[in-house]
Amino acid sequence: MQKSHLLRNQSGGRSRLTLWVAVAILLLTFWLGRHLLYTTWTLAALRVFWHENASQFIISQSNDNFDVTFANYSKAQVSAEPYQDLVPPILHHIALGDTEGRWKSRWGDSVQSCVDVHPGWESHIWTDDNASKFVAEKFPQLKELWDSYHYPVERIDALRYMLLYAYGGVVLDMDLKCKRGLGPLRRFSFVAPEAHPTGFSIGFMMASKENAFVGDIVRNLTVYNKQWLGLPYATVMFSTGCHFASVIHVYESNRTDLKILPGPLHSLNGRVSTPIFDHLGSSSWHSYDAKLIVTIGSRVNLIFFFFVGVALALFLRKKSLLRRF
């Protein structure tokens, strides 16, 4: 009987030891993976926090004395007068992966429309050659990352942010046909259109040179560079795309000056016409898993991700990832 009691004690001791070892391993795993857990949480929680204090950054007549319909502005207006022009008069179009200039036959008219309504502005077409040189000279610490992107659109997206930070100006997708001058918006240090259902679109962005927010986006390219879920659409959206950039917007300490043109009036989803653009709606990079990511963002699934994210967020304060240059 004493022997049986002793065996039970030994067995119980081993069980407790196994439990404590398992707990220790779990805690160590969480600690070592805390940065990945936190970035995952920020991505999952975007829809929860995007509209927090939205009235401060969504452009409106009441808050900004700005006509979002553009009806009261001349189509030829290329300056923000009487306001100060914060955005330099520079147009950037990106044609990576097109070594033979095929973009001219497909998108030449839309690109030229933007050049025509902005007389006197600088206009740049960024190709593999000059873009690679630009990244090497201006962002040598990111050149290896930029070259290593698995999907070409990731290089395009990352280049958008780098160009805006280094030079300022306006970055435009090739499939955006300009209907009027963007001058009235130059009074704001950053502008992008609201996306559906959450965040903002990066197909059109305006920014001042060395804009602090754009700098934060560039800085976090390395942080969010993951093969998210092993899916192309998820990887692009979460590492360089609209979702990623919108997450950085959410975690800025002051979002007031990070202006967003309201949707659906200005949203660039699909083939649409807005007060300032005709969007021809190519979106050719979208992959088979796009519907899956939309499903992940649905309200029911978001509740699950929210509670998981709350637990994960306890391991790291949000400021740790968002360091400025």
PDB file of N, CA, C and O in Angstrom, residues 1 28 126 136 142 146 154 185 193 219:
ATOM      1  N   MET A   1       0.836  -1.215   0.000  1.00  0.00           N
ATOM      2  CA  MET A   1       0.000   0.000   0.000  1.00  0.00           C
ATOM      3  C   MET A   1       0.860   1.251   0.000  1.00  0.00           C
ATOM      4  O   MET A   1       0.580   2.229  -0.691  1.00  0.00           O
ATOM      5  N   LEU A  28       7.406  30.911 -23.468  1.00  0.00           N
ATOM      6  CA  LEU A  28       8.609  31.249 -24.231  1.00  0.00           C
ATOM      7  C   LEU A  28       8.279  31.425 -25.707  1.00  0.00           C
ATOM      8  O   LEU A  28       8.790  32.343 -26.366  1.00  0.00           O
ATOM      9  N   TRP A 126       8.288  55.393 -63.944  1.00  0.00           N
ATOM     10  CA  TRP A 126       9.296  54.600 -63.259  1.00  0.00           C
ATOM     11  C   TRP A 126       9.309  53.180 -63.809  1.00  0.00           C
ATOM     12  O   TRP A 126       8.320  52.459 -63.724  1.00  0.00           O
ATOM     13  N   ALA A 136      18.282  51.871 -54.768  1.00  0.00           N
ATOM     14  CA  ALA A 136      19.667  51.657 -54.340  1.00  0.00           C
ATOM     15  C   ALA A 136      20.297  52.926 -53.792  1.00  0.00           C
ATOM     16  O   ALA A 136      21.061  52.890 -52.822  1.00  0.00           O
ATOM     17  N   LEU A 142      16.978  49.075 -47.858  1.00  0.00           N
ATOM     18  CA  LEU A 142      15.788  48.315 -48.267  1.00  0.00           C
ATOM     19  C   LEU A 142      15.939  47.664 -49.644  1.00  0.00           C
ATOM     20  O   LEU A 142      15.015  46.996 -50.104  1.00  0.00           O
ATOM     21  N   TRP A 146      13.550  44.870 -51.326  1.00  0.00           N
ATOM     22  CA  TRP A 146      12.805  45.232 -52.537  1.00  0.00           C
ATOM     23  C   TRP A 146      13.057  44.219 -53.649  1.00  0.00           C
ATOM     24  O   TRP A 146      12.128  43.791 -54.336  1.00  0.00           O
ATOM     25  N   GLU A 154       4.295  43.757 -55.197  1.00  0.00           N
ATOM     26  CA  GLU A 154       4.883  44.187 -53.929  1.00  0.00           C
ATOM     27  C   GLU A 154       5.969  45.233 -54.166  1.00  0.00           C
ATOM     28  O   GLU A 154       6.089  46.195 -53.399  1.00  0.00           O
ATOM     29  N   LEU A 185      -6.390  69.777 -53.574  1.00  0.00           N
ATOM     30  CA  LEU A 185      -5.959  68.834 -52.530  1.00  0.00           C
ATOM     31  C   LEU A 185      -4.538  69.087 -52.053  1.00  0.00           C
ATOM     32  O   LEU A 185      -4.110  68.499 -51.046  1.00  0.00           O
ATOM     33  N   PRO A 193      -7.805  58.112 -51.226  1.00  0.00           N
ATOM     34  CA  PRO A 193      -9.253  57.850 -51.209  1.00  0.00           C
ATOM     35  C   PRO A 193      -9.606  56.688 -50.288  1.00  0.00           C
ATOM     36  O   PRO A 193      -8.839  55.730 -50.138  1.00  0.00           O
ATOM     37  N   ARG A 219       9.239  52.469 -43.173  1.00  0.00           N
ATOM     38  CA  ARG A 219       9.943  51.798 -42.076  1.00  0.00           C
ATOM     39  C   ARG A 219       9.334  50.431 -41.769  1.00  0.00           C
ATOM     40  O   ARG A 219      10.040  49.467 -41.473  1.00  0.00           O
TER      41      ARG A 219
END
